[in-house]
XYZ file of C-alpha atoms in Angstrom:
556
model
C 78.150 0.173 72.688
C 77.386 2.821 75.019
C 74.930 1.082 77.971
C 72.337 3.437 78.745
C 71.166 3.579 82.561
C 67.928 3.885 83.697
C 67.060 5.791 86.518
C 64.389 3.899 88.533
C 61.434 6.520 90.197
C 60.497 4.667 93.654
C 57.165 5.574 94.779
C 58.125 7.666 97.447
C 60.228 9.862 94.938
C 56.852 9.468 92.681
C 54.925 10.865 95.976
C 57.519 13.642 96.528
C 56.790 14.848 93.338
C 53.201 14.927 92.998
C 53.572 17.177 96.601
C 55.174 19.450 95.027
C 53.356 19.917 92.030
C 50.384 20.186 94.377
C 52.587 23.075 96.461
C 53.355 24.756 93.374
C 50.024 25.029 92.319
C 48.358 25.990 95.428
C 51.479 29.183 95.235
C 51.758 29.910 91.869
C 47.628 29.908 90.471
C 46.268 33.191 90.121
C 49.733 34.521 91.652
C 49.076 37.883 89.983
C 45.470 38.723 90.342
C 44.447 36.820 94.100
C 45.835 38.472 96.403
C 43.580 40.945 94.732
C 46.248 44.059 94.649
C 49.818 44.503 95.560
C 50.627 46.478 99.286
C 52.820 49.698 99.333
C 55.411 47.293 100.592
C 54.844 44.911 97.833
C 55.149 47.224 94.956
C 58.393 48.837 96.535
C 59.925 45.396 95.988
C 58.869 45.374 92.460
C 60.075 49.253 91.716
C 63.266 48.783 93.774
C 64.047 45.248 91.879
C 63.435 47.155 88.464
C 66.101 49.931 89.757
C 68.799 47.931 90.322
C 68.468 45.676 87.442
C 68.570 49.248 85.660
C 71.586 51.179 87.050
C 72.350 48.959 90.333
C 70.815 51.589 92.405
C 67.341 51.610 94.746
C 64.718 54.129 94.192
C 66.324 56.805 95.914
C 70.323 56.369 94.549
C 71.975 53.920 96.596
C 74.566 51.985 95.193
C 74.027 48.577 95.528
C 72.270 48.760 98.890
C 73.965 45.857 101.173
C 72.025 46.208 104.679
C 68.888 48.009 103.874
C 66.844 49.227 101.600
C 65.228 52.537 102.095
C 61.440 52.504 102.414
C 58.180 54.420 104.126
C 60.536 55.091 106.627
C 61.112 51.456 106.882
C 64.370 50.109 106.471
C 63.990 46.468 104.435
C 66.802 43.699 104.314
C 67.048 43.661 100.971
C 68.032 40.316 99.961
C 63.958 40.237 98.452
C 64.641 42.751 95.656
C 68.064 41.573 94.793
C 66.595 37.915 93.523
C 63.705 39.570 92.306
C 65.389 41.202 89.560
C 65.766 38.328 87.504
C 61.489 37.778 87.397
C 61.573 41.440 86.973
C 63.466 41.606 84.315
C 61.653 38.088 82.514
C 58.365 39.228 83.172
C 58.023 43.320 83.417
C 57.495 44.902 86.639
C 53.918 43.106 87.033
C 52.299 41.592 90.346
C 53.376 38.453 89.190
C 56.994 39.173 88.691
C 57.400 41.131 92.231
C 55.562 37.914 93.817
C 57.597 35.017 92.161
C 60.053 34.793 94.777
C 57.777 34.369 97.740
C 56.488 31.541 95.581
C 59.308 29.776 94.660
C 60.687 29.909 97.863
C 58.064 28.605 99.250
C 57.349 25.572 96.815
C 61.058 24.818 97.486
C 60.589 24.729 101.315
C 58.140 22.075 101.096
C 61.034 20.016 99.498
C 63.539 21.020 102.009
C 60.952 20.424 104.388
C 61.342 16.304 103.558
C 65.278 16.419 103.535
C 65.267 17.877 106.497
C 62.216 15.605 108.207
C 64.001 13.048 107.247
C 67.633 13.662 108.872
C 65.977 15.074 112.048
C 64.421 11.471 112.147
C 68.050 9.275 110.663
C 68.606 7.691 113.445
C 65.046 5.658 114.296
C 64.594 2.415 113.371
C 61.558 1.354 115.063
C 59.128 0.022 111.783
C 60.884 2.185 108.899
C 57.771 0.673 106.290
C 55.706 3.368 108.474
C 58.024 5.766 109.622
C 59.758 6.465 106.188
C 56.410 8.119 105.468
C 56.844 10.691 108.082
C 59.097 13.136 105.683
C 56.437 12.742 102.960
C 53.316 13.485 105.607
C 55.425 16.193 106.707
C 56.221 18.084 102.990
C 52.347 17.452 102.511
C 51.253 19.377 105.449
C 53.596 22.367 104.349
C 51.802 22.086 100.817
C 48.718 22.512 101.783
C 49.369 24.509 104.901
C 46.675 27.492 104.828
C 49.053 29.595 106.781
C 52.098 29.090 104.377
C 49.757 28.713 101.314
C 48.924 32.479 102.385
C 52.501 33.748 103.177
C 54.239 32.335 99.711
C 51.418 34.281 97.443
C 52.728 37.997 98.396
C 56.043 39.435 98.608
C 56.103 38.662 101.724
C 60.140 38.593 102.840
C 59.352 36.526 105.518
C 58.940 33.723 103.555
C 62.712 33.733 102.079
C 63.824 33.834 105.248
C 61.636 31.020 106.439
C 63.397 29.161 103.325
C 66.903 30.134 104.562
C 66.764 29.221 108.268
C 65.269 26.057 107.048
C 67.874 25.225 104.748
C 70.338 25.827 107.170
C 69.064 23.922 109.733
C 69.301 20.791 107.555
C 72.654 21.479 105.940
C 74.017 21.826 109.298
C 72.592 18.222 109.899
C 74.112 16.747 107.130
C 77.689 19.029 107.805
C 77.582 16.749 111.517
C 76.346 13.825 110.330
C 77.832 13.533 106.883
C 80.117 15.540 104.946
C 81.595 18.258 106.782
C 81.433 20.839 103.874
C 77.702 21.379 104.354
C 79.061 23.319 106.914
C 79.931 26.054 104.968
C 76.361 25.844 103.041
C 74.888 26.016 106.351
C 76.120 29.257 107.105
C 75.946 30.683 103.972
C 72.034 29.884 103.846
C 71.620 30.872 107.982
C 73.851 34.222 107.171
C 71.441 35.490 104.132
C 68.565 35.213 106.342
C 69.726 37.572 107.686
C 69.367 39.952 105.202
C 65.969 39.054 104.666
C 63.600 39.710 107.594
C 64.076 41.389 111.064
C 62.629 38.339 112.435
C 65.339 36.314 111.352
C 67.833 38.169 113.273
C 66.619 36.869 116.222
C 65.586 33.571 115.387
C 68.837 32.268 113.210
C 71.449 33.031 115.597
C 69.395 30.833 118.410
C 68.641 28.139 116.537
C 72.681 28.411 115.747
C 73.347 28.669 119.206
C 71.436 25.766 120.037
C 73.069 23.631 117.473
C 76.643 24.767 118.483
C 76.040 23.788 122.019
C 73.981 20.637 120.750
C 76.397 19.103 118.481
C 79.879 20.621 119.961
C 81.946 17.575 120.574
C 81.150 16.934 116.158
C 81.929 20.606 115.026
C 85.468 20.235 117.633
C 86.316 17.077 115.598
C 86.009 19.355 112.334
C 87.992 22.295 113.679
C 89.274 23.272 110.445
C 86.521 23.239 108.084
C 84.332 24.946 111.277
C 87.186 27.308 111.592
C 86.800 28.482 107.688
C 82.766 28.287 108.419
C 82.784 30.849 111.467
C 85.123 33.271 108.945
C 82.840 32.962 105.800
C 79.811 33.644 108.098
C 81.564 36.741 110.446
C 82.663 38.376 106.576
C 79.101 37.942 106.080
C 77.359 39.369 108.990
C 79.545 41.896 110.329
C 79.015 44.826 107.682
C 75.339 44.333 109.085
C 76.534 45.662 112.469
C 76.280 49.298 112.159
C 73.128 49.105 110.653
C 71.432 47.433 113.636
C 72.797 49.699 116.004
C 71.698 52.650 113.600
C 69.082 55.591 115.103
C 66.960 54.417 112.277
C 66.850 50.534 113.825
C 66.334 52.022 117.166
C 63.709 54.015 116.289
C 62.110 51.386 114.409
C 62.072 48.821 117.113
C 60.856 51.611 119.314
C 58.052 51.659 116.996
C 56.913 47.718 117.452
C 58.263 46.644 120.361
C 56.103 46.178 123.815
C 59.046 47.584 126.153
C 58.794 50.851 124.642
C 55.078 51.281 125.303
C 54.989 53.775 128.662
C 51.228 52.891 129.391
C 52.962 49.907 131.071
C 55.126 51.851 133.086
C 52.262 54.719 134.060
C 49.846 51.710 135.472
C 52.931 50.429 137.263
C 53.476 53.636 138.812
C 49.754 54.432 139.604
C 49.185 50.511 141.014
C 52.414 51.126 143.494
C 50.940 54.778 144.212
C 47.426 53.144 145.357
C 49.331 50.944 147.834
C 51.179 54.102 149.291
C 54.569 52.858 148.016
C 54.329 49.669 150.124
C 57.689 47.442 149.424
C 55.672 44.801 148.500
C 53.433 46.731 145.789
C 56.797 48.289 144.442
C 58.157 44.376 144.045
C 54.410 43.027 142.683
C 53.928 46.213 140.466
C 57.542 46.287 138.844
C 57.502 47.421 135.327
C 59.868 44.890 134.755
C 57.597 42.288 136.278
C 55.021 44.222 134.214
C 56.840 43.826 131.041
C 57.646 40.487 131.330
C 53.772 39.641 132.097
C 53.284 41.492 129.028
C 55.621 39.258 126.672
C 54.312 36.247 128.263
C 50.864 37.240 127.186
C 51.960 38.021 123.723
C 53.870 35.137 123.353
C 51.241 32.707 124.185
C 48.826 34.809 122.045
C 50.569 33.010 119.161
C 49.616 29.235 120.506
C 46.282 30.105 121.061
C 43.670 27.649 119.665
C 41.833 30.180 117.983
C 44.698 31.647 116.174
C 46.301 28.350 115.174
C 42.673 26.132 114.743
C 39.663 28.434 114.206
C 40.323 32.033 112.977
C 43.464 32.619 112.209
C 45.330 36.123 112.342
C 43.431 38.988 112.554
C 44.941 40.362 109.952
C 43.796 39.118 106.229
C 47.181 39.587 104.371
C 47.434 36.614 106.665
C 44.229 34.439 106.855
C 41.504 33.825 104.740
C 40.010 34.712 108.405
C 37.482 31.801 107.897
C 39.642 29.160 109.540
C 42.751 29.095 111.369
C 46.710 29.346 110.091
C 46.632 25.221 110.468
C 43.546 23.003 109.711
C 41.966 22.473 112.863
C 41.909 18.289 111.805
C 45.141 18.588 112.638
C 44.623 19.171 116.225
C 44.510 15.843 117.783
C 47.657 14.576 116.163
C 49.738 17.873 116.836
C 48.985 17.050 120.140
C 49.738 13.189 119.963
C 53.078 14.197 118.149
C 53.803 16.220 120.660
C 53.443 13.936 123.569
C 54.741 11.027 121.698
C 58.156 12.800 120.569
C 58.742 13.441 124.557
C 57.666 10.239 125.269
C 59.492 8.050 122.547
C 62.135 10.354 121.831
C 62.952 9.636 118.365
C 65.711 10.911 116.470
C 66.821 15.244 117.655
C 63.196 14.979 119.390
C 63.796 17.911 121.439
C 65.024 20.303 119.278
C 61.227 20.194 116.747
C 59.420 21.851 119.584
C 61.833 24.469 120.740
C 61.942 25.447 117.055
C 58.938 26.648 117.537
C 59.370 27.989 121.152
C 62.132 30.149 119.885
C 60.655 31.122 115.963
C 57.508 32.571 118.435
C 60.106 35.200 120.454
C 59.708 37.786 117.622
C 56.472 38.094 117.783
C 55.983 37.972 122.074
C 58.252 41.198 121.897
C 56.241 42.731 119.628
C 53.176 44.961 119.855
C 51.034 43.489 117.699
C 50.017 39.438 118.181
C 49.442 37.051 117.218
C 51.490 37.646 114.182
C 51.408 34.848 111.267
C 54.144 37.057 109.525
C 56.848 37.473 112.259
C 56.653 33.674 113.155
C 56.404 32.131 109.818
C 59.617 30.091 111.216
C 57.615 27.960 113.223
C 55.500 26.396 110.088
C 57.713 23.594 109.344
C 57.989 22.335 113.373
C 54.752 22.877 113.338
C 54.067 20.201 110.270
C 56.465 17.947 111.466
C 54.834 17.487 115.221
C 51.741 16.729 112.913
C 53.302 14.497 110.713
C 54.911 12.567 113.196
C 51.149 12.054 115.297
C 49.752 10.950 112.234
C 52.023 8.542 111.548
C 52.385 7.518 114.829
C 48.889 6.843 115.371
C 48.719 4.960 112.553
C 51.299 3.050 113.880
C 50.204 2.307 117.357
C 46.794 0.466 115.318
C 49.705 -1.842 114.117
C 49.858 -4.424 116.903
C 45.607 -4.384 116.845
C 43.410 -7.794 116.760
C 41.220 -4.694 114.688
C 44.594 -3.625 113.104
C 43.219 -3.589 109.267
C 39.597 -1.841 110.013
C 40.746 0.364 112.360
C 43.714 1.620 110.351
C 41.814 2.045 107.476
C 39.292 3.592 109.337
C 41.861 6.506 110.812
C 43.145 6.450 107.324
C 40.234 7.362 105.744
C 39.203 9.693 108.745
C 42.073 11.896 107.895
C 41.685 11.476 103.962
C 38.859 12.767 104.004
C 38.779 15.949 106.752
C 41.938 16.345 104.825
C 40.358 16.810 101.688
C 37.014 18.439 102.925
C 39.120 21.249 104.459
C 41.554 21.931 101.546
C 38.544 22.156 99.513
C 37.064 24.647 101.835
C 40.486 26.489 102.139
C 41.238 26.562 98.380
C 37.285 27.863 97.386
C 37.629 30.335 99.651
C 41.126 31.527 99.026
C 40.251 31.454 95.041
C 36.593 32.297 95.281
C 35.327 34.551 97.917
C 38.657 36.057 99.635
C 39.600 38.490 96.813
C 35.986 39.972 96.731
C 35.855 40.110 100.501
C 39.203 41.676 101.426
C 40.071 43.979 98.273
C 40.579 46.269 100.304
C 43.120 44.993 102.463
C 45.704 44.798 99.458
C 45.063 48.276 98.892
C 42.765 47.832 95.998
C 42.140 50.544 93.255
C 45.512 51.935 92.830
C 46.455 50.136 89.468
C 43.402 51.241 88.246
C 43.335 54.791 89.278
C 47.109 55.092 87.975
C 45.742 53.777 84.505
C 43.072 56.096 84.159
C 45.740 58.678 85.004
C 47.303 57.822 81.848
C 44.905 58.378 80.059
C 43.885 62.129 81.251
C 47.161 63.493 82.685
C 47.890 65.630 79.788
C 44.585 67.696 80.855
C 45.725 68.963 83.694
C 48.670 70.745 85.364
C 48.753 68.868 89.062
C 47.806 65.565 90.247
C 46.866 65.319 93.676
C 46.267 61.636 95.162
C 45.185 61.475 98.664
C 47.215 58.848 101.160
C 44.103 57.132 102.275
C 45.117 53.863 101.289
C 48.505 53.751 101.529
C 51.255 55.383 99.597
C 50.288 57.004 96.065
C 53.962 57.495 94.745
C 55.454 54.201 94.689
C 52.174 53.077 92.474
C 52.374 55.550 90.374
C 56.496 54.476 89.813
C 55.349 50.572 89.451
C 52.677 50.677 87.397
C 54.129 53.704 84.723
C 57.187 52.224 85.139
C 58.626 55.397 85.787
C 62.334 55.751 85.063
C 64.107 55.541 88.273
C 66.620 58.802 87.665
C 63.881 60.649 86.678
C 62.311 59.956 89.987
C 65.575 60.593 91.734
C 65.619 64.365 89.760
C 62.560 65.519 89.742
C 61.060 64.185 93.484
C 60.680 66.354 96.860
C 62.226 64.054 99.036
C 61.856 64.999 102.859
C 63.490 63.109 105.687
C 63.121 63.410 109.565
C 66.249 63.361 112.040
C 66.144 59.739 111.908
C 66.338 59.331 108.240
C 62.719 59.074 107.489
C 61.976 59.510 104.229
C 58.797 60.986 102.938
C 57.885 61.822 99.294
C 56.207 65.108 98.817
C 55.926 65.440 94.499
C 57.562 64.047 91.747
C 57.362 67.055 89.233
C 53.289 67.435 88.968
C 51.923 64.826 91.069
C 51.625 65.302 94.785
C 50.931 62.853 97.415
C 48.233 64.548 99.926
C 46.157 67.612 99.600
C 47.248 69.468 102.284
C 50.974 69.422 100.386
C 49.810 71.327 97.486
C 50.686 75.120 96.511
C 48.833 77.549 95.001
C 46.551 76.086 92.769
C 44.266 79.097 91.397
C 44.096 79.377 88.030
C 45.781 75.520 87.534
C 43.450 72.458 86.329
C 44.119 70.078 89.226
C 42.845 66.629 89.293
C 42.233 64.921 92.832
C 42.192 61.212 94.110
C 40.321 60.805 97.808
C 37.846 58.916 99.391
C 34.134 59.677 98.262
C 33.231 60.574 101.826
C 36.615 62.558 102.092
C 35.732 64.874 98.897
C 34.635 68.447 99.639
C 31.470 70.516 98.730
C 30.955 70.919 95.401
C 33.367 68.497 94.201
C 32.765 67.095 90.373
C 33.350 63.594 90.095
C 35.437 62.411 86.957
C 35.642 58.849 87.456
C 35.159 56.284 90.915
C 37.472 53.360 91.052
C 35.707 49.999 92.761
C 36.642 47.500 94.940
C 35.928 44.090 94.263
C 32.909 44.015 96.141
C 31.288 46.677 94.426
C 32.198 49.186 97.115
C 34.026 52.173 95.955
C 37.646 52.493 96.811
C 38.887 55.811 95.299
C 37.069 58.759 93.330
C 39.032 60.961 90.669
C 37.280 64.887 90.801
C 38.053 67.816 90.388
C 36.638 71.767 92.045
C-alpha cells in the first residue's frame, strides 16, 4: 500500500501566501480599465507583441528584433513584447493583455523579495522567533508598496527589469552560499535585464561588480562553474554592444541626460567672465564642477522626503500624487533600520543600502528627477531597511519590565497606520485617480478609434491631430490592424539618426499640417476643441473621465 505524504503548511508559508494573494490583487484588479487608458508606449508593446506572435516581425519588419525595438524614435529593449505575446495571444490585444506582464512580474517580486530577505539575513542568529519575520515584513511592504503597486499596473518595462536584477541578486546568494549552479541562473536573470530597461544597464553590472569583488575568494573556489557563467553571460550581452554605441543610443542619451544640457556650460562661462577670468573663478566655476553639482542635486532629489513620504513623483503615471512612493508610517523605522543595520551589522548589512545608492545613479544623470520609473531598483532595499526597523524595534521592547504593553502597543501602532494608509492608498488608486488623471494615460483614443469604425466608410481621409500623443499606433491596437498591411501601405519617414516618424497609413494621416490636397475630398478631423478652426462642424466630442473633453471629431 502506497503511503501517501502529507505536506504540512507552517504558518509562515500560510503568511507567505496570503501576501501574495494580497500583491496579486492590489496588481491585477481593474488591470484593464484603472490606469484609465493605455500610453503611446503602452500600446506599442501590445501592437509589437501581436506582430511577432504573427510573422516574428515588429511593426515595422524586423526579424526577430534582438537589441531594440523600434519606437517614436525610441529604441525599447525588447525583452517586454517578447513575453507579452503569450497574454497577447490568450487574451486579444486588450489593455489587459499588454499589462499582464508588468503584473506578474511584479506579484512574483514580492515572493523573490522573501527568498532573497531571507539569505541576505542567513547568517544572524540573534532571537530567530523575531527575526524569521523579517522576510515576511519585508514581502508585505513590497505588496502594498504604493510606489510598486503603481509601477506593476502599466507596461511599464521597468518593472521586469526590477524582477530580473532582483532575482539575480538572490541566485547569486544562493550560487556562493549553496549550490554553485545558481550561478549560471544568476547571470542568466542579471543578463536579460538587460534587455529590458536602459536603467538596468547601469545598475546590473554594479551591483555585479560589487558582488564579484564582495564574494571573490567563493566564486575563485568555483572557477569552473564561474568560468562557464562569465561565457553564458558574455554570449549574452555582447550582441548588445553595437547597439549601445549606435548614433541612435547617443542621440538618445543626448536627449535625457544632464551633461548634454549647454545652459550649464553658458552660466559657467558667463560666472568665470564676471570674475575677469580670475584662476580661481575658472577652478570654482568649472563646468565639470558644475556638472557634478548638478548630478548631486538630482541624485538627492530622489531621497527627498517629499518625494519618498508626502507627494510622490510629479509625474502621475507614477503617484496617485496624494501621498508619497512609500507610506510616510514608514518613516521612523526606515530610519531605525537604517541606523541599526550599521550599527548591528547583521547578515550582508552593507550591501541593502548601497543597493539603493547605486539603483538611484540612473536617475541623478538624468534630466528629469525625481524619477519613480528609472529607480524602481531601489524598492526592494528600500522595504527591507523598513522591515528590518520594524522588526527590530519590536525587538528591542523584548528585554522591557513593560515588554507585553508596550509591544503590543507598537504592534498595534503600526497595524493600524498600516491599514489606515492602504485604505487611503487603495480608495484613491481605485476611486478617484482614474477620474482625476484621465488624461495623463492619454484618454479618449480607444474611443475616438471606435467611433472611427463606425463612420470611416463616409469619408475619403482621416486626419487625427498629435495632441495627445501618437494617433497611429492606436489606431493599429485597437483595429487590430494587420501588421503587413501597415508595413505596405504606411509613409514611414526617418531622420539621420534613424528616427522614425509615421506620416499615413493609406487614408489616415497623423497631423493636419501633413495632409494634401483635400478640395473636393470628405475629410474627417480629430483635434482639440480649442485647436479646431472657424467654422468647424462638430461630429462627435470624446470625454475624459472627468467630464472634460479630450478630443472632438469635425469636419469643414
Amino acid at each position: 500500500m502506497t503511503k501517501v505524504r502529507i505536506v504540512k503548511i507552517t504558518k509562515q508559508t500560510t503568511i507567505l501566501i496570503i501576501i501574495l494573494l494580497t500583491a496579486a490583487f492590489l496588481r491585477f484588479y481593474q488591470l484593464g480599465s484603472n490606469p484609465p487608458s493605455l500610453t503611446w508606449d503602452e500600446v506599442a508593446w501590445g501592437y509589437n507583441a501581436y506582430s511577432l506572435g504573427l510573422d516574428g516581425k515588429d511593426e515595422f519588419g524586423k526579424f526577430l528584433p534582438y537589441t531594440h525595438i523600434e519606437s517614436f524614435g525610441d529604441f525599447k529593449p525588447p525583452l517586454y513584447a517578447y513575453l507579452s505575446m503569450l497574454p497577447v495571444k490568450l487574451f486579444g490585444m486588450t489593455e489587459f493583455a499588454t499589462r499582464f506582464i508588468s503584473a506578474l512580474f511584479g506579484t512574483l517580486t514580492v515572493l523573490i523579495t522573501y527568498f532573497l530577505t531571507k539569505e541576505l539575513f542567513r547568517n544572524k542568529t540573534e532571537d530567530v522567533r523575531y527575526t524569521s519575520y523579517i522576510p515576511l515584513v519585508a514581502s508585505f511592504l513590497m505588496a502594498i508598496m504604493p510606489w510598486h503597486v503603481m509601477l506593476s499596473r502599466a507596461a511599464f518595462e521597468a518593472n521586469l527589469a526590477t524582477f530580473l536584477i532582483v532575482t539575480g541578486v538572490w541566485l547569486f546568494l544562493l550560487g556562493i552560499h549553496r549550490y554553485s549552479w545558481f550561478l549560471i541562473l544568476s547571470i542568466l536573470s542579471f543578463s536579460l535585464s538587460l534587455y529590458t530597461f536602459n536603467s538596468a544597464r547601469i545598475v546590473t553590472p554594479l551591483l555585479l561588480l560589487v558582488l564579484a569583488i564582495t564574494f571573490w575568494k567563493k566564486l575563485f573556489a568555483k572557477k569552473a562553474m564561474v568560468a562557464v557563467t562569465v561565457v553564458l553571460g558574455l554570449a549574452i550581452v555582447l550582441p548588445l554592444v553595437p547597439s549601445l554605441l549606435s548614433p541612435q543610443a547617443k542621440v538618445r542619451f543626448d536627449e535625457v541626460n544632464i551633461f548634454s544640457d549647454l545652459d550649464i556650460i553658458e552660466t559657467s562661462n558667463q560666472e568665470i567672465a564676471n570674475d575677469d577670468g580670475a584662476w580661481w573663478s575658472s577652478i570654482l566655476h568649472n563646468r565639470r564642477v558644475a556638472y557634478g553639482v548638478e548630478f548631486l542635486d538630482h541624485y538627492f532629489d530622489n531621497l527627498s522626503p517629499q518625494f519618498l513620504f508626502i507627494s510622490g513623483d510629479g509625474n502621475a503615471k507614477f503617484s496617485i500624487q496624494s501621498m508619497g512612493q512609500l507610506y510616510l508610517w514608514q518613516l521612523p523605522f526606515l530610519l531605525i533600520g537604517l541606523f541599526l543595520l550599521v550599527r548591528k551589522k547583521d547578515g550582508l548589512w552593507w550591501f541593502i543600502p548601497l543597493w539603493i545608492l547605486i539603483a538611484i545613479i540612473p536617475a541623478g544623470i538624468a534630466r528629469e528627477t525625481p524619477h519613480a520609473l528609472r529607480i524602481e531598483a531601489a524598492v526592494v532595499p528600500f522595504s527591507i531597511i523598513i522591515a528590518y526597523g520594524i522588526v527590530q524595534s519590536v525587538l528591542l521592547l523584548k528585554g522591557s519590565m513593560f515588554k507585553i504593553p508596550l509591544r503590543g502597543l507598537l504592534l498595534g501602532s503600526i497595524s493600524v497606520s498600516a491599514l489606515f494608509a492602504l485604505v487611503f492608498f487603495v480608495t484613491d488608486l481605485l476611486v478617484y485617480y482614474p477620474k482625476q488623471f484621465s488624461h495623463e494615460w492619454q484618454y479618449g483614443y480607444k474611443e475616438a478609434v471606435g467611433y472611427l469604425s463606425q463612420v470611416e466608410d463616409e469619408y475619403d481621409m482621416i486626419a487625427f491631430s498629435q495632441v495627445l500623443g501618437r494617433p497611429y499606433i492606436y489606431m493599429l491596437f485597437y483595429t487590430q490592424y494587420p501588421p503587413q498591411e501597415f508595413r505596405d501601405k504606411a509613409d514611414i519617414s526617418r531622420d539621420i539618426f534613424g528616427f522614425v516618424t509615421i506620416k499615413s497609413i493609406g487614408k489616415y494621416y497623423s497631423g493636419k499640417e501633413l495632409l494634401p490636397a483635400t478640395e473636393g475630398k470628405r475629410v474627417l478631423y480629430f483635434d482639440k476643441e480649442k485647436d479646431m478652426p472657424p467654422g468647424a462642424k462638430i461630429q462627435k466630442k470624446f470625454y475624459r473621465l472627468d467630464g472634460k473633453v479630450a478630443l472632438v471629431a469635425f469636419t469643414l
